[in-house]
Coordinates of N, CA and C in Angstrom, one line a residue:
X219 N -11.0 2.7 14.3 CA -11.4 1.0 13.1 C -10.7 0.0 13.5
X220 N -10.9 -1.2 13.7 CA -9.6 -2.1 13.0 C -11.0 -2.7 12.0
X221 N -9.6 -3.0 10.7 CA -10.5 -3.2 9.6 C -9.5 -4.9 9.0
X222 N -9.8 -5.8 9.2 CA -10.3 -7.0 9.1 C -10.8 -7.0 7.4
X223 N -9.9 -8.0 7.1 CA -9.5 -8.7 5.5 C -9.5 -11.1 5.5
X224 N -10.1 -11.5 5.3 CA -10.3 -12.7 5.1 C -9.7 -13.3 4.2
X225 N -9.0 -14.2 4.2 CA -8.7 -14.9 3.6 C -9.7 -15.8 2.6
X226 N -9.8 -14.9 1.0 CA -10.2 -16.1 -0.1 C -10.8 -15.6 -0.1
X227 N -11.3 -13.8 0.6 CA -12.6 -12.7 0.3 C -12.4 -11.5 -1.0
X228 N -13.7 -10.7 -1.1 CA -12.7 -10.0 -1.4 C -13.3 -7.9 -1.0
X229 N -13.8 -8.6 0.8 CA -14.5 -7.8 0.8 C -13.3 -7.4 2.4
X230 N -14.0 -6.0 3.2 CA -13.6 -5.8 4.2 C -14.8 -5.7 5.7
X231 N -14.2 -5.9 6.7 CA -14.7 -6.2 8.1 C -14.2 -4.9 8.7
X232 N -15.2 -4.3 9.4 CA -15.0 -3.0 10.0 C -15.3 -3.1 12.1
X233 N -14.7 -3.2 12.7 CA -14.6 -2.9 14.6 C -14.9 -1.6 14.9
X234 N -14.8 -1.2 15.9 CA -14.4 -0.3 16.1 C -13.3 -0.9 17.7
X235 N -12.7 -0.3 17.7 CA -11.6 0.4 19.0 C -12.5 0.1 20.7
X236 N -12.6 1.0 20.6 CA -14.2 1.5 21.9 C -14.5 0.4 22.6
X237 N -14.8 -1.0 22.0 CA -15.9 -2.3 22.4 C -15.8 -4.0 21.4
X238 N -15.0 -3.5 20.5 CA -14.5 -4.1 19.5 C -16.1 -4.2 19.0
X239 N -16.9 -3.7 19.0 CA -18.7 -4.2 18.1 C -17.9 -4.0 16.6
X240 N -18.4 -5.1 16.1 CA -18.7 -4.9 14.9 C -19.4 -3.6 14.1
X241 N -19.2 -2.9 12.9 CA -20.0 -2.1 12.0 C -21.4 -2.4 11.2
X242 N -22.3 -2.5 11.6 CA -22.5 -2.3 10.7 C -23.0 -1.7 9.6
X243 N -22.5 -2.4 8.1 CA -22.7 -0.9 7.1 C -24.7 0.1 6.8
X244 N -23.8 0.6 6.6 CA -25.5 2.0 5.9 C -25.2 1.8 4.5
X245 N -24.5 1.5 4.5 CA -24.5 0.8 2.7 C -25.0 -0.3 2.3
X246 N -25.8 -0.9 2.7 CA -25.7 -1.3 1.4 C -25.8 -2.7 0.8
X247 N -26.7 -1.6 -0.1 CA -25.8 -2.2 -2.1 C -24.1 -1.5 -2.5
X248 N -23.2 -2.1 -1.7 CA -21.8 -1.5 -1.7 C -21.1 -1.8 -0.7
X249 N -20.5 -2.9 -1.5 CA -19.4 -4.3 -0.5 C -18.9 -2.7 -0.4
X250 N -17.7 -2.5 0.8 CA -17.1 -2.1 1.5 C -15.0 -2.8 1.2
X251 N -14.7 -2.6 -0.2 CA -13.0 -3.4 -0.6 C -13.6 -4.3 -1.9
X252 N -15.0 -4.9 -2.7 CA -15.6 -5.1 -3.7 C -14.1 -5.4 -4.6
X253 N -13.3 -6.2 -4.8 CA -13.0 -6.6 -5.3 C -12.5 -7.9 -6.2
X254 N -12.3 -8.0 -7.4 CA -13.5 -9.2 -8.2 C -12.5 -10.2 -7.4
X255 N -11.5 -10.2 -6.6 CA -10.8 -11.2 -6.0 C -10.5 -11.4 -5.0
X256 N -9.2 -12.3 -4.1 CA -9.4 -12.1 -2.9 C -8.6 -11.0 -2.6
X257 N -9.0 -9.6 -1.1 CA -7.7 -8.7 -1.7 C -6.6 -9.7 -0.5
X258 N -5.4 -9.4 -1.1 CA -4.2 -9.5 -0.4 C -3.6 -8.3 0.5
X259 N -3.6 -7.3 0.3 CA -2.8 -6.5 1.4 C -3.9 -5.1 1.8
X260 N -3.4 -4.2 2.8 CA -4.6 -3.5 3.5 C -3.4 -2.6 3.4
X261 N -4.4 -0.5 2.9 CA -2.8 0.3 4.4 C -3.8 1.8 4.5
X262 N -3.9 1.9 5.6 CA -4.3 2.7 5.8 C -4.0 4.3 5.2
X263 N -3.9 5.3 5.2 CA -3.0 6.5 5.4 C -4.6 7.6 4.7
X264 N -3.6 9.0 5.3 CA -4.8 9.6 5.2 C -3.7 10.8 3.4
X265 N -5.1 11.4 2.8 CA -4.6 12.5 1.7 C -5.2 13.2 1.5
X266 N -4.9 15.3 0.7 CA -5.5 15.9 1.0 C -7.1 16.2 0.8
X267 N -8.1 17.5 1.2 CA -9.1 17.1 -0.1 C -8.9 18.3 0.0
X268 N -8.9 19.0 -1.9 CA -9.5 20.1 -2.3 C -10.8 20.5 -1.6
X269 N -11.0 22.3 -1.8 CA -12.0 22.9 -0.8 C -12.0 21.6 0.1
X270 N -11.6 21.3 1.3 CA -12.3 21.4 1.9 C -10.8 22.1 3.7
X271 N -9.4 22.9 2.9 CA -8.5 23.4 3.1 C -7.0 22.2 3.8
X272 N -7.8 21.7 2.7 CA -6.7 20.6 2.4 C -6.8 19.4 3.3
X273 N -7.3 19.8 4.5 CA -7.5 18.9 5.8 C -7.4 17.6 5.1
X274 N -6.7 16.9 5.5 CA -6.3 15.1 5.7 C -7.3 14.7 6.1
X275 N -7.4 13.4 5.1 CA -8.9 12.4 5.5 C -8.7 11.3 5.0
X276 N -8.1 9.9 5.7 CA -8.6 9.3 5.7 C -8.7 7.8 5.0
X277 N -8.1 7.2 4.6 CA -8.2 6.8 3.0 C -7.5 4.9 3.5
X278 N -8.9 4.3 2.8 CA -7.9 2.9 2.8 C -7.2 2.3 1.8
X279 N -6.2 2.3 1.0 CA -5.3 1.3 0.2 C -6.0 -0.3 0.5
X280 N -6.3 -0.8 -1.2 CA -6.4 -2.3 -0.9 C -5.4 -2.5 -1.8
X281 N -5.3 -4.1 -2.0 CA -4.7 -5.0 -3.4 C -4.9 -5.7 -3.2
X282 N -5.6 -7.1 -4.4 CA -5.5 -7.9 -4.3 C -5.2 -8.6 -5.7
X283 N -6.0 -10.0 -5.5 CA -5.2 -10.9 -7.4 C -5.7 -10.8 -8.1
X284 N -6.9 -9.5 -7.5 CA -7.3 -8.7 -9.3 C -6.4 -7.6 -10.2
X285 N -5.2 -7.6 -9.4 CA -4.7 -6.5 -10.3 C -4.9 -5.4 -10.1
X286 N -5.7 -5.2 -9.4 CA -5.3 -3.7 -9.1 C -6.1 -3.4 -7.8
X287 N -5.3 -2.1 -7.4 CA -5.7 -1.0 -6.2 C -6.4 -0.7 -5.8
X288 N -7.7 -0.8 -5.1 CA -8.2 1.1 -5.1 C -8.1 1.6 -3.8
X289 N -8.3 3.4 -4.0 CA -7.6 4.2 -2.9 C -10.0 4.3 -1.7
X290 N -9.4 4.1 -1.0 CA -11.0 4.7 0.0 C -11.3 5.4 0.9
X291 N -12.3 5.9 0.2 CA -13.0 6.9 1.7 C -13.3 6.3 2.4
X292 N -12.8 6.5 3.3 CA -13.6 5.1 4.7 C -14.1 6.5 5.1
X293 N -14.3 6.8 4.9 CA -16.3 7.8 5.7 C -17.3 7.3 5.2
X294 N -17.1 7.9 3.1 CA -17.6 7.8 2.5 C -18.3 6.1 2.3
X295 N -17.3 5.0 1.7 CA -17.4 4.1 1.4 C -17.6 4.1 -0.2
X296 N -16.7 5.7 -0.6 CA -17.1 5.9 -2.5 C -15.0 5.4 -2.0
X297 N -14.9 4.2 -3.8 CA -14.4 4.3 -4.4 C -12.7 5.3 -5.1
X298 N -12.3 6.6 -3.9 CA -11.9 7.2 -4.8 C -10.1 7.5 -5.9
X299 N -9.4 6.5 -5.9 CA -8.5 5.7 -6.8 C -8.6 4.4 -7.4
X300 N -8.5 4.7 -8.9 CA -9.0 2.6 -9.3 C -7.8 3.1 -10.7
X301 N -6.2 2.2 -9.4 CA -4.9 1.7 -9.9 C -4.7 1.0 -11.0
X302 N -4.7 0.7 -12.1 CA -4.3 -0.9 -12.3 C -3.1 -1.2 -13.3
X303 N -2.3 -2.0 -13.3 CA -1.2 -1.9 -14.1 C -1.6 -2.3 -15.2
X304 N -1.1 -0.8 -16.1 CA -2.0 -1.7 -17.9 C -0.4 -2.4 -18.4
X305 N -0.6 -3.9 -18.2 CA -0.1 -5.2 -18.4 C -1.7 -5.9 -19.3
X306 N -0.9 -7.1 -19.7 CA -2.0 -7.7 -21.0 C -2.3 -8.9 -20.2
X307 N -2.3 -8.9 -18.9 CA -2.6 -9.9 -18.7 C -2.3 -9.5 -17.1
X308 N -3.3 -9.9 -15.9 CA -3.9 -9.6 -14.0 C -2.4 -10.5 -13.8
X309 N -2.1 -9.5 -13.0 CA -1.0 -10.0 -11.4 C -1.1 -9.8 -11.0
X310 N -1.5 -10.9 -10.3 CA -1.7 -10.1 -8.5 C -1.4 -9.6 -7.1
X311 N -1.5 -8.6 -7.1 CA -0.9 -7.5 -6.2 C -0.6 -8.4 -4.8
X312 N 1.3 -8.4 -4.4 CA 0.7 -8.1 -2.6 C 1.5 -7.4 -2.0
X313 N 1.2 -6.2 -2.2 CA 2.3 -5.6 -1.4 C 1.8 -3.4 -1.5
X314 N 1.1 -2.5 -1.1 CA 1.5 -1.4 -0.7 C 1.9 -0.6 -0.6
X315 N 2.3 0.2 -0.6 CA 4.0 1.6 0.2 C 2.7 3.1 -0.2
X316 N 2.7 3.9 0.8 CA 2.4 4.9 0.0 C 3.5 5.9 0.9
X317 N 3.5 7.4 -0.2 CA 4.5 8.1 -0.3 C 3.9 9.1 0.6
X318 N 3.7 10.4 1.5 CA 3.6 11.6 1.5 C 4.6 12.4 1.0
X319 N 4.0 13.2 -0.6 CA 4.1 13.4 -1.7 C 3.3 14.3 -2.4
X320 N 3.0 15.5 -1.7 CA 2.3 16.6 -3.1 C 1.0 15.4 -1.7
X321 N -0.3 14.9 -3.5 CA -1.5 14.3 -2.8 C -1.1 12.6 -2.4
X322 N 0.6 12.7 -2.3 CA 0.5 11.1 -2.0 C 1.1 10.4 -3.3
X323 N 2.3 9.4 -3.6 CA 2.6 8.1 -4.0 C 2.5 7.3 -4.0
X324 N 1.5 5.9 -4.3 CA 1.6 4.9 -4.6 C 2.2 4.0 -5.0
X325 N 2.8 2.9 -3.6 CA 3.4 1.9 -4.8 C 3.2 1.0 -4.7
X326 N 2.9 -0.4 -5.7 CA 2.5 -1.4 -5.8 C 3.6 -2.0 -6.3
X327 N 3.4 -3.6 -5.9 CA 3.9 -4.3 -6.5 C 3.4 -6.3 -7.1
X328 N 3.7 -6.6 -8.0 CA 3.4 -8.0 -8.7 C 2.8 -9.0 -8.0
X329 N 3.2 -10.4 -7.7 CA 3.2 -11.9 -7.5 C 3.4 -11.8 -8.6
X330 N 3.3 -11.8 -10.0 CA 3.8 -12.4 -11.3 C 5.0 -13.8 -11.1
X331 N 4.4 -15.0 -10.5 CA 5.5 -15.8 -11.2 C 6.9 -15.9 -12.0
X332 N 6.9 -15.1 -12.6 CA 7.7 -15.0 -13.7 C 8.2 -14.1 -14.2
X333 N 7.8 -13.0 -13.7 CA 8.4 -11.5 -13.4 C 8.0 -10.1 -12.2
X334 N 8.5 -9.7 -11.5 CA 7.9 -9.1 -10.2 C 8.3 -8.5 -10.5
X335 N 7.5 -7.0 -10.9 CA 7.3 -5.8 -10.8 C 6.7 -5.1 -9.2
X336 N 7.7 -3.8 -10.2 CA 6.5 -3.0 -8.7 C 6.9 -1.5 -9.9
X337 N 5.5 -0.8 -9.5 CA 4.4 0.0 -10.0 C 4.2 1.9 -9.1
X338 N 4.6 3.0 -9.6 CA 4.4 3.7 -9.4 C 3.2 4.6 -8.8
X339 N 2.2 5.0 -9.0 CA 1.1 5.9 -9.4 C 1.6 7.5 -8.8
X340 N 1.2 8.4 -8.7 CA 0.4 9.1 -8.0 C -0.1 9.8 -8.0
X341 N -1.3 10.2 -6.9 CA -2.9 11.0 -6.4 C -2.7 11.8 -6.8
X342 N -3.1 12.8 -7.7 CA -4.4 14.2 -7.8 C -4.9 14.3 -6.8
X343 N -4.5 15.9 -6.6 CA -6.1 16.4 -6.0 C -7.3 16.2 -5.3
X344 N -7.6 15.2 -4.6 CA -9.8 14.8 -4.2 C -10.3 16.4 -4.4
X345 N -11.2 16.7 -5.4 CA -12.7 17.1 -4.6 C -13.6 16.5 -4.6
X346 N -14.4 16.8 -3.6 CA -15.6 15.8 -3.3 C -16.5 16.2 -3.9
X347 N -18.1 15.4 -4.4 CA -18.0 14.7 -4.3 C -17.7 13.6 -5.7
X348 N -16.3 12.7 -5.4 CA -16.1 11.7 -7.0 C -17.1 10.9 -7.3
X349 N -17.5 11.0 -7.7 CA -18.8 10.0 -8.8 C -18.2 8.9 -9.0
X350 N -17.6 9.1 -10.1 CA -16.8 7.7 -10.5 C -14.7 7.7 -9.7
X351 N -14.5 6.4 -9.6 CA -13.0 6.5 -9.6 C -12.0 7.4 -10.7
X352 N -10.8 8.6 -10.0 CA -10.2 9.2 -11.0 C -8.7 7.4 -10.5
X353 N -8.0 8.1 -12.3 CA -7.1 6.9 -11.7 C -5.6 6.5 -12.0
X354 N -5.1 8.0 -10.9 CA -4.3 8.4 -11.3 C -3.1 7.9 -11.5
X355 N -1.9 9.6 -11.9 CA -1.6 9.5 -13.0 C 0.1 7.7 -12.8
X356 N -0.1 6.6 -13.6 CA 1.5 5.9 -13.2 C 2.9 7.5 -13.3
X357 N 3.8 7.2 -12.7 CA 5.0 7.6 -12.8 C 5.9 6.5 -13.2
X358 N 6.4 5.6 -12.8 CA 6.7 4.2 -13.7 C 6.8 3.1 -13.5
X359 N 7.1 2.4 -13.9 CA 7.3 0.1 -13.8 C 9.0 0.7 -13.3
X360 N 9.2 -0.7 -12.7 CA 10.5 -1.2 -12.9 C 10.4 -2.7 -12.4
X361 N 10.8 -3.6 -13.3 CA 10.8 -5.5 -13.3 C 11.9 -5.8 -11.9
X362 N 12.0 -5.5 -11.2 CA 12.6 -6.7 -9.9 C 13.3 -7.3 -10.2
X363 N 14.3 -7.3 -9.9 CA 15.9 -8.4 -9.9 C 14.8 -9.5 -9.1
X364 N 15.0 -11.1 -9.9 CA 13.8 -12.2 -9.1 C 14.8 -12.5 -7.6
X365 N 16.1 -11.8 -7.4 CA 15.8 -11.5 -5.9 C 15.6 -10.9 -4.8
X366 N 15.4 -10.0 -5.9 CA 14.1 -9.2 -4.6 C 12.8 -9.2 -4.7
X367 N 12.6 -10.2 -5.6 CA 10.5 -10.8 -5.5 C 10.4 -10.1 -4.3
X368 N 8.8 -8.3 -3.8 CA 8.3 -8.4 -2.7 C 7.3 -8.9 -2.0
X369 N 8.4 -8.8 -0.4 CA 7.1 -9.7 0.2 C 6.6 -9.1 1.5
X370 N 7.0 -7.3 1.1 CA 7.0 -6.0 2.0 C 7.7 -5.1 2.0
X371 N 6.8 -3.9 1.8 CA 7.5 -2.5 1.6 C 6.6 -1.6 2.8
X372 N 8.1 -0.9 3.5 CA 7.6 0.3 4.4 C 8.0 1.9 4.1
X373 N 7.7 3.1 4.4 CA 8.9 3.8 4.0 C 8.1 4.9 5.0
X374 N 9.4 5.2 5.3 CA 9.7 5.9 6.8 C 9.8 7.2 6.6
X375 N 9.5 8.5 6.8 CA 10.5 9.9 6.6 C 10.7 9.7 5.1
X376 N 10.0 9.3 4.5 CA 10.9 10.1 2.7 C 11.7 8.4 2.0
X377 N 12.0 7.1 2.7 CA 12.6 6.1 2.8 C 12.0 5.4 2.6
X378 N 12.3 4.9 1.9 CA 11.7 2.9 0.9 C 12.3 2.2 1.8
X379 N 11.6 1.4 2.1 CA 12.5 -0.3 2.0 C 12.2 -1.3 1.2
X380 N 12.2 -1.8 1.4 CA 11.4 -4.0 0.5 C 12.0 -5.1 0.9
X381 N 11.9 -5.5 1.0 CA 12.0 -7.2 2.0 C 10.8 -7.9 0.8
X382 N 11.6 -9.3 1.0 CA 11.4 -10.7 -0.2 C 11.9 -11.7 -0.3
X383 N 11.3 -13.2 -0.8 CA 11.5 -13.9 -0.2 C 13.2 -14.5 -0.7
X384 N 14.1 -13.5 -0.9 CA 15.5 -14.4 -1.1 C 16.4 -13.9 0.5
X385 N 17.7 -14.6 1.1 CA 18.0 -13.9 2.4 C 18.2 -12.5 2.0
X386 N 19.3 -12.7 0.7 CA 19.2 -10.5 0.3 C 18.5 -10.1 -0.2
X387 N 17.7 -10.0 -0.1 CA 16.2 -9.0 -0.7 C 16.3 -7.9 0.4
X388 N 16.7 -7.8 1.5 CA 16.6 -6.5 2.6 C 17.1 -5.0 2.0
X389 N 16.9 -5.2 0.9 CA 16.9 -3.1 0.1 C 16.8 -1.8 0.8
X390 N 17.0 -0.8 0.6 CA 16.6 0.9 0.8 C 16.6 0.9 -0.9
X391 N 15.1 1.8 -1.2 CA 15.5 1.5 -2.6 C 14.8 3.3 -3.0
X392 N 15.8 3.9 -3.8 CA 15.1 5.4 -4.2 C 13.7 5.4 -4.8
X393 N 12.7 6.2 -4.1 CA 11.9 5.9 -4.7 C 11.1 6.9 -5.8
X394 N 12.5 7.0 -6.0 CA 12.2 8.1 -7.8 C 12.4 7.2 -8.4
X395 N 13.0 5.9 -8.4 CA 13.9 5.6 -9.5 C 13.5 4.1 -9.7
X396 N 13.2 2.9 -8.2 CA 13.3 1.7 -7.9 C 14.6 1.1 -7.5
X397 N 15.8 2.5 -7.8 CA 17.6 2.0 -7.7 C 17.9 1.4 -6.1
X398 N 18.2 0.6 -6.3 CA 18.2 0.3 -4.4 C 19.9 1.2 -4.2
X399 N 19.5 1.8 -2.8 CA 20.6 2.6 -2.6 C 21.5 2.2 -1.3
X400 N 20.8 1.2 -0.5 CA 21.0 0.2 0.5 C 20.7 -1.0 0.6
X401 N 22.3 -2.2 0.7 CA 21.7 -3.6 0.8 C 21.7 -4.3 1.8
X402 N 21.6 -5.0 2.5 CA 21.7 -4.7 4.2 C 21.4 -6.5 4.0
X403 N 22.7 -6.9 4.6 CA 23.0 -7.8 4.8 C 23.8 -7.9 5.9
X404 N 24.7 -9.5 5.9 CA 25.1 -10.1 7.6 C 23.9 -10.6 8.7
X405 N 23.1 -11.0 7.5 CA 21.7 -12.7 8.3 C 22.5 -12.8 9.4
X406 N 21.8 -13.1 10.5 CA 22.2 -14.1 11.0 C 23.0 -15.8 10.0
X407 N 21.7 -15.7 9.7 CA 21.6 -16.9 9.4 C 21.9 -17.2 7.9
X408 N 21.9 -17.3 6.2 CA 22.3 -17.1 5.6 C 20.5 -17.9 5.2
X409 N 20.7 -18.9 5.6 CA 19.6 -19.9 4.8 C 17.5 -18.3 5.7
X410 N 18.1 -17.9 6.4 CA 16.5 -17.3 7.0 C 16.4 -16.0 5.4
X411 N 14.6 -15.9 5.2 CA 15.0 -15.2 4.6 C 13.2 -14.5 5.3
X412 N 13.6 -12.7 4.7 CA 13.3 -11.5 5.9 C 11.2 -12.1 4.5
X413 N 10.9 -12.0 5.3 CA 9.3 -11.6 5.0 C 8.1 -10.8 5.1
X414 N 7.8 -10.2 6.3 CA 7.2 -9.1 7.2 C 8.9 -8.2 7.5
X415 N 8.3 -7.0 7.3 CA 10.1 -5.9 8.6 C 8.9 -4.5 7.9
X416 N 8.5 -3.9 9.6 CA 8.8 -3.1 9.9 C 9.7 -1.7 10.3
X417 N 9.6 -0.2 10.1 CA 10.3 0.4 11.1 C 9.7 0.9 11.7
X418 N 11.5 1.3 12.9 CA 10.6 1.6 14.4 C 11.7 2.7 14.5
X419 N 11.4 3.5 15.0 CA 11.8 5.3 15.1 C 11.6 6.1 16.7
X420 N 13.1 5.9 17.1 CA 13.9 6.3 18.5 C 12.8 7.9 18.9
X421 N 13.2 8.0 20.2 CA 12.9 9.4 19.9 C 14.5 10.3 19.4
X422 N 15.9 9.3 18.5 CA 16.7 9.5 18.9 C 16.3 10.2 17.0
X423 N 16.1 11.4 16.3 CA 16.0 11.4 15.1 C 16.8 10.8 13.7
X424 N 18.3 10.6 14.7 CA 19.6 9.4 13.6 C 19.7 8.1 13.7
X425 N 18.2 8.0 14.6 CA 18.6 6.7 15.1 C 17.3 5.2 15.0
X426 N 17.3 4.5 14.1 CA 16.0 4.0 13.3 C 16.3 2.6 13.3
X427 N 15.7 2.3 13.1 CA 16.0 0.6 13.2 C 14.6 -0.3 11.9
X428 N 15.3 -1.4 10.8 CA 14.4 -2.0 10.7 C 14.4 -3.6 11.6
X429 N 12.8 -4.0 12.0 CA 13.4 -5.6 12.2 C 12.2 -6.3 11.5

């Protein structure tokens, strides 16, 4: 599938890769996405399913301005997990990352204008069918320095990278504590501020690139 979200909308649209045809939903009463505010981030991953020989199942993670991250079963459109930071005010979510560990660990960051924060949840093993969304176990939360206000984050081979709205914000974090492990500097121009990043792994296992 190609998954598409639109500006200022709270649902998703799916297209087939083969012919670019939009998929007409078989679940007319269930909006795929279904947040109370616009979707700000989407990510596709796989999680193991109990009693299915731990066969990986494709899921879609959506973050929203309503302050909630949802984990969706792509096959059934059911919401498997609902991850909501335990705070007194709604903090719009702006990035999501997924660590393949046990049933999965989800990292989300909020776009709070005063205190940028990182929240971490461990997903429990899923047994189908799921009649109501599971909550996920919050492992820890961390207030990020202003200079690390996150705009994107990626995980490759258990290594966790983030970038933000300042020129010195490209870092590798410890995924178990959010402490900074490596601070990447030496930008071509100090005025350039990272916004999006991706990780490239070549055929050589000891050589990786951040773009």
